[in-house]
Short mmCIF file of C-alpha atoms and ligand atoms in Angstrom, two decimals:
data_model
loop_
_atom_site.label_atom_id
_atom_site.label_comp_id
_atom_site.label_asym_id
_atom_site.label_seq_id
_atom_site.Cartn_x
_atom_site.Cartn_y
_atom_site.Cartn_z
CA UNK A 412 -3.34 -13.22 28.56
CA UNK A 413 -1.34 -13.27 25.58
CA UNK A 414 2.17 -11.92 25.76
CA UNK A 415 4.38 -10.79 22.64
CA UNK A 416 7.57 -9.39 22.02
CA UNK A 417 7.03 -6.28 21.46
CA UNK A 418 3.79 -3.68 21.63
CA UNK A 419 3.50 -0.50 20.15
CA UNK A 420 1.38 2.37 21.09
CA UNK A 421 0.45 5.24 19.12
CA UNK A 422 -2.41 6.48 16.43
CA UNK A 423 -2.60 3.69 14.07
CA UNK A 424 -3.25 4.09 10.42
CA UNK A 425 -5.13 1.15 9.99
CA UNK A 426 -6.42 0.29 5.97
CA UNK A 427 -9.55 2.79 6.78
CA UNK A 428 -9.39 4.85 10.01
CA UNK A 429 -7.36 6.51 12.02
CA UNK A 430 -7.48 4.57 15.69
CA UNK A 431 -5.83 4.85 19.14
CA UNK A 432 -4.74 1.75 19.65
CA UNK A 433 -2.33 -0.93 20.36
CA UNK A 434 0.40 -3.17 18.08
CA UNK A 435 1.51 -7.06 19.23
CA UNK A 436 4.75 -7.81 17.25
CA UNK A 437 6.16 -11.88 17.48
CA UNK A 438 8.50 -12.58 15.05
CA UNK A 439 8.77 -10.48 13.46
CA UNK A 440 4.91 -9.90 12.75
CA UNK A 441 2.22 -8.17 13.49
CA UNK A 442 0.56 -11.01 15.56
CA UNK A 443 -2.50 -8.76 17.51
CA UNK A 444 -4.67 -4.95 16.87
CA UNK A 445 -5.91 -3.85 20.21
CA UNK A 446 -8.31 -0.76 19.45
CA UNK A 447 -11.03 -0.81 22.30
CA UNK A 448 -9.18 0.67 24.62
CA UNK A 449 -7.56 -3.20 25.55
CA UNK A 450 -4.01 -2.87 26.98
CA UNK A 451 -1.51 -5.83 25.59
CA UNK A 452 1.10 -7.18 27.30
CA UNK A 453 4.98 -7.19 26.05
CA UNK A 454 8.42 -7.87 26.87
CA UNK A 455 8.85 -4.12 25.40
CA UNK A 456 6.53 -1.13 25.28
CA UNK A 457 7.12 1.74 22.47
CA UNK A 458 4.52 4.00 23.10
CA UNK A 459 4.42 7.05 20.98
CA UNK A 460 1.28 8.52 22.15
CA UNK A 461 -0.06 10.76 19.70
CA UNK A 462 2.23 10.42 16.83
CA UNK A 463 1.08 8.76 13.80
CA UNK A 464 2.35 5.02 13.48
CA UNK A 465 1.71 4.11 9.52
CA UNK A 466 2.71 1.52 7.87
CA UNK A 467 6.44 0.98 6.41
CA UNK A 468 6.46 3.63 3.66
CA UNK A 469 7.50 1.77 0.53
CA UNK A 470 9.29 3.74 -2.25
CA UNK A 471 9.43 1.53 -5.16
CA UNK A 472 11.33 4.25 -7.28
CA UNK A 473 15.27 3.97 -5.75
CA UNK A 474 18.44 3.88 -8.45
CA UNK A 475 21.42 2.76 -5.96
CA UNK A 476 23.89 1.69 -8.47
CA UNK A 477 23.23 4.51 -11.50
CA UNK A 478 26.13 5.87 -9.42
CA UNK A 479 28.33 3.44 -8.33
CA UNK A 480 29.57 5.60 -5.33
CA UNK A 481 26.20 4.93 -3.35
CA UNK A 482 24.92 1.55 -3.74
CA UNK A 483 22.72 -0.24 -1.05
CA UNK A 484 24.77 0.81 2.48
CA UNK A 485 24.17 4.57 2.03
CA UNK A 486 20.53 4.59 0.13
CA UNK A 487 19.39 2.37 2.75
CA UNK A 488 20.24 4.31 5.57
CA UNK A 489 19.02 7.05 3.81
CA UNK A 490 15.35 5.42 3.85
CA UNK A 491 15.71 4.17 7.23
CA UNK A 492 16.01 7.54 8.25
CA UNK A 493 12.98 8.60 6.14
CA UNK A 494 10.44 6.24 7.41
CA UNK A 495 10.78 3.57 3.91
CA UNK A 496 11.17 0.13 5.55
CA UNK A 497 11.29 -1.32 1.98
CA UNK A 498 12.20 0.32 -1.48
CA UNK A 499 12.50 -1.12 -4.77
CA UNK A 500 16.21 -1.12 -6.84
CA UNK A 501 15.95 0.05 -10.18
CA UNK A 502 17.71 -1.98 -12.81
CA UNK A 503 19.84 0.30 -14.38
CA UNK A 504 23.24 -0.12 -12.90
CA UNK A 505 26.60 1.07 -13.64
CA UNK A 506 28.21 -0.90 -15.24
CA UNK A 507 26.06 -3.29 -16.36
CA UNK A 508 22.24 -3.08 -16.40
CA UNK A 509 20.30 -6.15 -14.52
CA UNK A 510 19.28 -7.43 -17.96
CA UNK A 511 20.12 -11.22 -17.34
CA UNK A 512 18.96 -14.14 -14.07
CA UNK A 513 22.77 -14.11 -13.62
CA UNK A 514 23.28 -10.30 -12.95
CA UNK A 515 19.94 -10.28 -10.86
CA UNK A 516 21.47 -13.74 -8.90
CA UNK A 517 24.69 -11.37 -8.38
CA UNK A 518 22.93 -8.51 -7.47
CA UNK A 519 20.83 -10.43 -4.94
CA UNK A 520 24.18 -11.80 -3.30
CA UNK A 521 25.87 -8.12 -3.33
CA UNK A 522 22.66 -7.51 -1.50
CA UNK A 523 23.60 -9.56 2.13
CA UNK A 524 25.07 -7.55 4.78
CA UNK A 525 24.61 -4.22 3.40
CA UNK A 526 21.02 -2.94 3.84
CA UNK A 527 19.11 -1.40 6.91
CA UNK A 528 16.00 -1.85 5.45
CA UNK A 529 13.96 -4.60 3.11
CA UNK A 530 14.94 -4.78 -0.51
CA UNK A 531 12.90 -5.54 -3.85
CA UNK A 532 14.62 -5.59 -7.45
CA UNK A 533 13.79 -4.53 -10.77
CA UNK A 534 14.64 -6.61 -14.05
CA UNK A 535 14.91 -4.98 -17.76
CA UNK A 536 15.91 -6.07 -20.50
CA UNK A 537 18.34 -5.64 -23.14
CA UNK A 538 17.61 -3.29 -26.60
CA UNK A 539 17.74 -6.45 -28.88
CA UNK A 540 17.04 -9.74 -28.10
CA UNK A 541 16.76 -9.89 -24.57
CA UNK A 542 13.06 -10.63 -23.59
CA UNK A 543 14.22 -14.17 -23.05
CA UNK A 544 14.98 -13.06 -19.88
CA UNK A 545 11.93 -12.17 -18.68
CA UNK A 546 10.10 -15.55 -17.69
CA UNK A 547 13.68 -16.29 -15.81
CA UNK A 548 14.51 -13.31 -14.01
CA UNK A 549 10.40 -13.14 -12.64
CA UNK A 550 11.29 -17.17 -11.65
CA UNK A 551 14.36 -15.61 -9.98
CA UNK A 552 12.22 -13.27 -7.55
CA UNK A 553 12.53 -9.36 -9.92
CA UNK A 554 9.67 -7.70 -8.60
CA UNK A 555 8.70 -6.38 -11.91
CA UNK A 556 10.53 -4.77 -14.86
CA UNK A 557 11.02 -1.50 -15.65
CA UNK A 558 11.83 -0.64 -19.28
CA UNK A 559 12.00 3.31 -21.34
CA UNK A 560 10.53 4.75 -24.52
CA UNK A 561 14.17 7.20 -24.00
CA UNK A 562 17.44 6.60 -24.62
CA UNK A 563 18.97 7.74 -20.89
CA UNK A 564 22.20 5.80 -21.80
CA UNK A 565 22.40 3.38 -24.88
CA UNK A 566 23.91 0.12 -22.86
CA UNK A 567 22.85 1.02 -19.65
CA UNK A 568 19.48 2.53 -19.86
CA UNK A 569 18.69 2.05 -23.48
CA UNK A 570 15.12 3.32 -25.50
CA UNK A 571 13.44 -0.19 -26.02
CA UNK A 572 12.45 -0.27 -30.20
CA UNK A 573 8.59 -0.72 -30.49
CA UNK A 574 8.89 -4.60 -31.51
CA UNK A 575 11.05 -5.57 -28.43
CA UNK A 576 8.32 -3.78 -26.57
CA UNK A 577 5.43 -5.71 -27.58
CA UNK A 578 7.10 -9.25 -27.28
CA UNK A 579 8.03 -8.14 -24.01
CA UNK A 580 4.38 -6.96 -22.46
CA UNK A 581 3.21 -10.16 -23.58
CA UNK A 582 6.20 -12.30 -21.45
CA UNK A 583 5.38 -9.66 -18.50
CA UNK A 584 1.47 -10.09 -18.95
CA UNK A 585 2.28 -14.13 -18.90
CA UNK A 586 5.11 -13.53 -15.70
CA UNK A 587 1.75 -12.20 -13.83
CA UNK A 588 4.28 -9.05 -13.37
CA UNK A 589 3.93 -5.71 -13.86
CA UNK A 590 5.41 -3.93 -16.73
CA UNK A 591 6.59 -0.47 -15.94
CA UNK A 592 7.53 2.23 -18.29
CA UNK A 593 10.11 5.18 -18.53
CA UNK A 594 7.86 7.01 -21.32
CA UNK A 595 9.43 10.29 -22.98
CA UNK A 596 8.99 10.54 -26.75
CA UNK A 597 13.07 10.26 -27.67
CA UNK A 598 12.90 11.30 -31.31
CA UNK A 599 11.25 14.42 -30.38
CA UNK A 600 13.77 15.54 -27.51
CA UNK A 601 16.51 14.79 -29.19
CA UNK A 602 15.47 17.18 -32.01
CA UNK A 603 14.89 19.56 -29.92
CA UNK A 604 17.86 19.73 -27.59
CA UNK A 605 19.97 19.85 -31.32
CA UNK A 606 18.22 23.06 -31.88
CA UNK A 607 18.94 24.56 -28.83
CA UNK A 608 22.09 23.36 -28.53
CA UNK A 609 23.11 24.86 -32.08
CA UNK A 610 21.32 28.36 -30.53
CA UNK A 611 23.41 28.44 -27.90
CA UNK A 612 19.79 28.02 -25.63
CA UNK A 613 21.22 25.95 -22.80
CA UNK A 614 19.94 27.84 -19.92
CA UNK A 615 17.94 25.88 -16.70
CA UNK A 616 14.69 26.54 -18.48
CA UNK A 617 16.01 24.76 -22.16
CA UNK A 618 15.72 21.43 -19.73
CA UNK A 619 11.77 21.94 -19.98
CA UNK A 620 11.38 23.82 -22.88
CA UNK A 621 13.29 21.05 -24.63
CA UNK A 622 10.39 17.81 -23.64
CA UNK A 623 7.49 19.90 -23.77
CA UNK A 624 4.04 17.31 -22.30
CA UNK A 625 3.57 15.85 -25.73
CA UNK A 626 6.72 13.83 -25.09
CA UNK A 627 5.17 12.44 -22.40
CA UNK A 628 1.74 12.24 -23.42
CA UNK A 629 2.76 10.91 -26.90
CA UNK A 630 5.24 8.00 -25.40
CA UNK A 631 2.25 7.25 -22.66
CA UNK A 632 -0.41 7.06 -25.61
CA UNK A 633 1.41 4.48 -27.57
CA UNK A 634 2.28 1.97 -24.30
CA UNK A 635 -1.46 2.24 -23.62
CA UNK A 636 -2.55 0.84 -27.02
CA UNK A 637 0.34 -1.91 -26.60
CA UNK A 638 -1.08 -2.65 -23.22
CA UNK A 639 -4.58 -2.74 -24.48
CA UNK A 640 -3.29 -5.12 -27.31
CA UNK A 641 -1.34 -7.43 -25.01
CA UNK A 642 -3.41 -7.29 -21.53
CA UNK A 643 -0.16 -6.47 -19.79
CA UNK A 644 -0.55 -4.61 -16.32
CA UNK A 645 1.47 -1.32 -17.66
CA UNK A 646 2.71 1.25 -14.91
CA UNK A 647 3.31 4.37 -15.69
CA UNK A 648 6.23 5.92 -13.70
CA UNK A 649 6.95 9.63 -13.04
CA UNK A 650 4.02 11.17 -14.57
CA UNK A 651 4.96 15.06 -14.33
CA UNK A 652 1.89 16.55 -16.45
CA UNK A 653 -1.87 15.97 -15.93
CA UNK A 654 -2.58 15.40 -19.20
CA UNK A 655 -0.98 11.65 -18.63
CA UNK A 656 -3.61 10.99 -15.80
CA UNK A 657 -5.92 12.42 -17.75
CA UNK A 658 -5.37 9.80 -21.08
CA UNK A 659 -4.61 6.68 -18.53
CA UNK A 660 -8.11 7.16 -16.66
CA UNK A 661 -9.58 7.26 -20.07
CA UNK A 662 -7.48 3.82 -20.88
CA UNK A 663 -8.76 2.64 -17.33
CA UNK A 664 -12.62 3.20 -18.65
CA UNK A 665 -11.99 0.30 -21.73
CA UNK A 666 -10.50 -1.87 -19.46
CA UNK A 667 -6.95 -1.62 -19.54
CA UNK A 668 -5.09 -2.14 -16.79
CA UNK A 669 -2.97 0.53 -15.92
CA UNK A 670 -1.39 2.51 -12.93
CA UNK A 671 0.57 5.03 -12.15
CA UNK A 672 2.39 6.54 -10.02
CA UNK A 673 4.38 10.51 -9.62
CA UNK A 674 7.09 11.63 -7.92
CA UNK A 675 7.61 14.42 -5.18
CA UNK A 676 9.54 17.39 -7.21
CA UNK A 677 6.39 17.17 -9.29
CA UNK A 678 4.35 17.65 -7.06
CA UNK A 679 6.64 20.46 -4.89
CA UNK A 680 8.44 21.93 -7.83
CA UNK A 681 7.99 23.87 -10.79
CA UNK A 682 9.76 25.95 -13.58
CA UNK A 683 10.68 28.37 -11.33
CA UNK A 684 12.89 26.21 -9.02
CA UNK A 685 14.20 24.92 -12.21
CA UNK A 686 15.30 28.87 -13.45
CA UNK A 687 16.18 29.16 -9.65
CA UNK A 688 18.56 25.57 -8.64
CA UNK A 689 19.10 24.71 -12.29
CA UNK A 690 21.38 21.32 -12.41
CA UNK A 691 19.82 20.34 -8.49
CA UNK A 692 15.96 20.32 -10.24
CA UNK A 693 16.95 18.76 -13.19
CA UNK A 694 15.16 15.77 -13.72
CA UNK A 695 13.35 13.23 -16.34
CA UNK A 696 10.60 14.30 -17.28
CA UNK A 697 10.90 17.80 -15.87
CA UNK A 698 9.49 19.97 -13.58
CA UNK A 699 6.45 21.66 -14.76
CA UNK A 700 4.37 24.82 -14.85
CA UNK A 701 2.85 26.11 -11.33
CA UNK A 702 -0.86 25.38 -13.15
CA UNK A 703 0.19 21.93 -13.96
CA UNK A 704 1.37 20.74 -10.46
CA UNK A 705 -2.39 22.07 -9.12
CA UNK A 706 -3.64 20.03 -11.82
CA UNK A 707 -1.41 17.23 -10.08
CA UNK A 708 -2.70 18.14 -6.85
CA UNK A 709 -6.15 17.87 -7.90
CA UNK A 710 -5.89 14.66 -9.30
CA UNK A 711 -4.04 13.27 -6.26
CA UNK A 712 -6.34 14.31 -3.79
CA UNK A 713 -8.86 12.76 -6.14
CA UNK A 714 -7.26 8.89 -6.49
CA UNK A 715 -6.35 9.24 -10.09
CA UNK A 716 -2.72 9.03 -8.49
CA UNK A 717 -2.08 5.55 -7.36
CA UNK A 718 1.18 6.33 -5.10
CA UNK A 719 4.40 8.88 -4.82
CA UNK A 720 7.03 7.87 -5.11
CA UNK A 721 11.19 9.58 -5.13
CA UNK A 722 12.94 8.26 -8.37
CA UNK A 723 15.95 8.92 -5.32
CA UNK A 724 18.97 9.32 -8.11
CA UNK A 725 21.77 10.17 -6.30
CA UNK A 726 24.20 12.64 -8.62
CA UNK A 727 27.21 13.84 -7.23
CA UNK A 728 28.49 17.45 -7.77
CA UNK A 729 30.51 16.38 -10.34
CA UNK A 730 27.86 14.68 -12.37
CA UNK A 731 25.35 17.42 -12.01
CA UNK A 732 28.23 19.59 -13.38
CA UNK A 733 27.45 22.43 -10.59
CA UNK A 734 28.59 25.65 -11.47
CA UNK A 735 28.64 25.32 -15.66
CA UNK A 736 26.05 27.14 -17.57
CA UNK A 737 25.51 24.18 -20.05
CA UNK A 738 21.95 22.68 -18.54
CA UNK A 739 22.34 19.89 -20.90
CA UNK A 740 25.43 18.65 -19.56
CA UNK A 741 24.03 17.79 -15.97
CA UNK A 742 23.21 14.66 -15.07
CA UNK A 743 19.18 14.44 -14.72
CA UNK A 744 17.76 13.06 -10.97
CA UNK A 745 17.52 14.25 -7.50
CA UNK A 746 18.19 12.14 -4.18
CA UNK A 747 15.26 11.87 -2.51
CA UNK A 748 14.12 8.38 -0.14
CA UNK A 749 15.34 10.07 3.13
CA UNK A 750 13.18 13.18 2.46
CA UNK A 751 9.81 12.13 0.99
CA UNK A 752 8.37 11.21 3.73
CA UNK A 753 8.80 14.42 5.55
CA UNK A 754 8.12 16.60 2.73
CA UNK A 755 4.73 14.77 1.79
CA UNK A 756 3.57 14.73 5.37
CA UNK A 757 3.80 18.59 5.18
CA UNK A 758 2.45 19.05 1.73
CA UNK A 759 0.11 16.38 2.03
CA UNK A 760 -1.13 15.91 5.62
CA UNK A 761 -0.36 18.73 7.49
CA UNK A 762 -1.96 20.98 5.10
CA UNK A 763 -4.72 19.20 5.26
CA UNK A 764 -5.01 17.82 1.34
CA UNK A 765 -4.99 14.46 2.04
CA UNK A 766 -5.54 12.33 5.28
CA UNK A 767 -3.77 9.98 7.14
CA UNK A 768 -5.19 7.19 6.01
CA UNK A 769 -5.15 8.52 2.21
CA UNK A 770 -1.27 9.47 2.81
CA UNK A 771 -0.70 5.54 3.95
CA UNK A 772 -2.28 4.48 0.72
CA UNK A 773 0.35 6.76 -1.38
CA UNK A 774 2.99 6.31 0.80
CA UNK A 775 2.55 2.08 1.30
CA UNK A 776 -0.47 -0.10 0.74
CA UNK A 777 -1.15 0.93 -2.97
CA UNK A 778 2.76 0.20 -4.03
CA UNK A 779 2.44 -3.10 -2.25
CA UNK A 780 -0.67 -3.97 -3.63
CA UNK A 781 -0.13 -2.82 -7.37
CA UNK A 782 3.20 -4.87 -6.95
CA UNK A 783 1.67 -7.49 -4.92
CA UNK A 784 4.48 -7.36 -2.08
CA UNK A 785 4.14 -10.05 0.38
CA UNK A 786 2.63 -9.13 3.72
CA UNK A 787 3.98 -5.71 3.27
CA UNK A 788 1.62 -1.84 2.94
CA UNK A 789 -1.12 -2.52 5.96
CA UNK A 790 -1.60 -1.93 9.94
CA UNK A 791 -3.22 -5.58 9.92
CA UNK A 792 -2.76 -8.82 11.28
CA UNK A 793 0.18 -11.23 10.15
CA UNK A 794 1.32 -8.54 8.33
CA UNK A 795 5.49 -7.89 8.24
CA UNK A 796 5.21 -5.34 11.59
CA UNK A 797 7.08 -2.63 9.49
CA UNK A 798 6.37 0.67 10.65
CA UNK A 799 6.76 4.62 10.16
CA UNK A 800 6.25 6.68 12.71
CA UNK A 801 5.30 10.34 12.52
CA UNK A 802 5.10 13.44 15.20
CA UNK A 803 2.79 15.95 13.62
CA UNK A 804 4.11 18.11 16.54
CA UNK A 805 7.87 18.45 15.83
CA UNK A 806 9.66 19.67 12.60
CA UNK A 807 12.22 18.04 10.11
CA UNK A 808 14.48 20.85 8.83
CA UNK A 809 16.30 19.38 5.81
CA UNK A 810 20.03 19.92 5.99
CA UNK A 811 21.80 18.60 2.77
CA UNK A 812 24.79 18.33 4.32
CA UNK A 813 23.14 15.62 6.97
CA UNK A 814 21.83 13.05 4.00
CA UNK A 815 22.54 9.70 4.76
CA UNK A 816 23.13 9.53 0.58
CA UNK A 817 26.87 10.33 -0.31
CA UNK A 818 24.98 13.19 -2.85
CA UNK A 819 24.41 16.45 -0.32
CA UNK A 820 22.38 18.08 -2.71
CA UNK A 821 18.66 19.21 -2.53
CA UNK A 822 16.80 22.24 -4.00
CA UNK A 823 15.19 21.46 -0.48
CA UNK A 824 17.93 22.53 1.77
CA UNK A 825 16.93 24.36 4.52
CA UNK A 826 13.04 24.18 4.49
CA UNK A 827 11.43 22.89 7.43
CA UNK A 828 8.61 20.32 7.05
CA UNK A 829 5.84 19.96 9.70
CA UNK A 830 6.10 16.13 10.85
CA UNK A 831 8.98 14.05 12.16
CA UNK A 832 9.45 10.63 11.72
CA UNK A 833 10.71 9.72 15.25
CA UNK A 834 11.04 5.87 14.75
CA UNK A 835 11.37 3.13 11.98
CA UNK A 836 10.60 -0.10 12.85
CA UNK A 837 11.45 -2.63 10.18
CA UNK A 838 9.84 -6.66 10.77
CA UNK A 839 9.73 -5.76 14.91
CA UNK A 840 12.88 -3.82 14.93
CA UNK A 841 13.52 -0.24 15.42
CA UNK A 842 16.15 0.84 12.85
CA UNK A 843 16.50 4.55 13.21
CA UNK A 844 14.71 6.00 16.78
CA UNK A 845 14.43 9.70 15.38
CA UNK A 846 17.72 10.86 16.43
CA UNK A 847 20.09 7.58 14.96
CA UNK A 848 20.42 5.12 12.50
CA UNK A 849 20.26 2.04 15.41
CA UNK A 850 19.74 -0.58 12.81
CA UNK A 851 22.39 -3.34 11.90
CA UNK A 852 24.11 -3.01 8.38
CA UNK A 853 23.05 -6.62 7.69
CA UNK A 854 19.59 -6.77 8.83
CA UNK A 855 17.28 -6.20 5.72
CA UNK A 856 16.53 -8.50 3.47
CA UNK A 857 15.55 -9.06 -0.18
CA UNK A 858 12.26 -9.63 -0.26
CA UNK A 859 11.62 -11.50 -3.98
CA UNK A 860 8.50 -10.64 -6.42
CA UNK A 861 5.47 -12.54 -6.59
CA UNK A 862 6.34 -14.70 -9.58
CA UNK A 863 9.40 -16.22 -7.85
CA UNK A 864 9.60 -19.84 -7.63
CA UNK A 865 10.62 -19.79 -3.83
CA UNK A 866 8.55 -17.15 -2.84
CA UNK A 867 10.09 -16.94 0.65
CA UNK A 868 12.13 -13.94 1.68
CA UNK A 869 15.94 -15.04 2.01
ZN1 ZN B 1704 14.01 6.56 -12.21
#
């Protein structure tokens, strides 16, 4: 009989059904699925009887370096911790952007002994001339590139001018890539926030008042003409209003390809929490109306949502400017890979809106399949034997002040989420065992995109 490594036990989430059954891990890999009831041998046994094992949850929506006082040691402890055995870095880095194969090369190095978990990176590009960059930095292993209809910052997260835009789809659409899109109409807020600024309106609520949906449905309508224009695979990230899913399915029906994906707060937050935790639910684009997250709801539990993921932007005190009346002046973004997980598994599974199996799909498969991830998002053989595992039985009760993230600050302190996750298992190895972070600093690795000319992990 064949004898492996390692073999875990639990209620696998395979691609489509929920199983008892049994996991063979050598090297690394998943290497055999028991599910009739066949007992496998290994030097190791984790059995976690009726707790869900899913695949690694896979957030591809993580900004480490927007503040340089978190970066990869803390964020990746953070998703250990959560269940995500691989996120995805966002570009847009303080000081300097990853806008260039050199950065990204630097970036990649920085990268060695300092994550718990498995790393992708985003590319962008510069505001003016910088698309040369693109066929290089997908050669160089990005994972895709992110770019933003909104001016966040003008060096480090600049608005990308409609002609820069189109020359880039078509070097993403020839990359094989995907390109992904910020989209918030800029002209429009920016008009808007002068008006309230010069009224004096700068209370919580002036945050959503102040990028009312058209901003988003205006910026998404434009990118979905460019995409139809240039065949580029456009993602849409952070969609906060229906209305969005609503124009991309239409977009979807003429044969554009487009995805999308929204974050938690949207779907756990509205204008309320916003009146009620002001700078700590401020985010881009904002929280909604409590009709519009049911319309998000509805939509998710229908597919028109391809994943969730956190947009985890870790703002200290300081930046959020905690405790001054001026909404404006807080820094927009809320931490968020350790706690996903947990609160999706209560909003989501426990509740009984979506599945296990559907809840895998948002959580990992359809991220690694959008962004074609090698051998990452499935329960199935010579897969990466990355795992989350999840005890419907026992309760997470979110403590800010016990984030992994150097940020301790939630709108979600103190609620209690049905679900644990009691183990993380990252390529074989358990990384956090539901009461530690057990992992090694050094142990994850950068995983590169699909256009890389190794395509190896290193
Ligand atoms: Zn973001």
């Amino acid at each position: 009989m064949q004898h492996f490594e390692k073999v875990v036990r639990g209620k696998l989430v395979l691609k489509d059904r929920l199983v008892d059954g049994e996991i063979g891990i050598t090297n690394e890999k998943i290497a055999s699925i028991a599910t009739d009831g066949e007992k496998l041998q290994g030097d190791a046994v984790l059995d976690f009887g009726k707790a869900y094992v899913f695949p690694g949850f896979i957030d591809e929506h993580v900004h480490c370096f927007s503040n340089p006082e978190e970066g990869f040691v803390p964020t990746s402890a953070a998703a250990a911790v959560g269940g995500v055995t691989t996120f995805f870095d966002m570009p847009y880095d303080r000081p300097h952007p990853i806008n260039s194969v050199d950065l990204f090369k630097d970036k990649v190095k920085r990268m060695e002994g300092q994550t718990y978990v498995d790393i992708c990176l985003w590319g962008t590009i510069a505001k003016q001339n910088g698309t040369d960059q693109i066929l290089p930095l997908a050669e160089a292993g990005a994972v895709a590139f992110k770019m933003s209809t909104f001016e966040t910052d003008p060096f480090r997260f600049p608005r990308i001018p409609d002609p820069e835009i189109l020359k880039a789809m078509k070097l993403v659409k020839k990359s094989g890539l995907v390109a992904a899109f910020h989209s918030e109409n800029d002209d429009i807020i920016f008009s808007m926030i002068d008006d309230y600024k010069k009224a004096d309106k700068v209370y919580p609520r002036a945050h959503m008042e102040t990028r009312p949906p058209v901003t988003e449905t205006s910026a998404v309508l434009k990118l979905l003409e460019f995409a139809f224009w240039t065949g580029v695979h456009l993602h849409i990230v952070h969609v906060s209003h229906p209305r969005t899913i609503e124009l991309i399915k239409q977009f979807q029906k003429q044969g554009v390809k487009v995805t999308c994906e929204t974050c938690y707060p949207y779907l756990l937050l509205d204008v309320h929490d916003l009146e009620k935790f002001g700078p700590k639910s401020k985010m881009n684009p904002p929280v909604r109306y409590p009709e519009d997250v049911k319309r998000m709801w509805d939509h998710l539990e229908k597919g028109d949502i391809d994943f969730i993921s956190s947009d985890h932007s870790p703002w200290g005190l300081e930046q959020k400017d905690i405790g001054n009346d001026n909404i404006f002046k807080a820094a927009s973004g809320l931490p968020g890979v350790e706690i996903i997980a947990p609160l999706m598994f209560d909003s989501g599974v426990a509740s009984g809106r979506l599945t296990p199996v559907e809840f895998a799909h948002l959580m990992s498969t359809h991220p690694a399949e959008i962004f074609n991830v090698p051998n990452k998002g499935l329960i199935a053989e010579g897969y990466d034997a990355d795992f989350a595992v999840i005890d419907p039985e026992q309760v997470t009760e979110i403590d800010k002040d016990k984030l992994h993230s150097k940020i301790k600050l939630t709108p979600f302190h103190g609620k209690k989420c049905r679900g644990k996750v009691i183990s993380t298992i990252v390529r074989g190895t358990v990384v956090y065992n539901g009461d530690e972070l057990i992992g090694q600093k050094g142990y994850g690795k950068f995983v590169a995109g699909a256009a890389a000319k190794s395509s190896v992990t290193q």
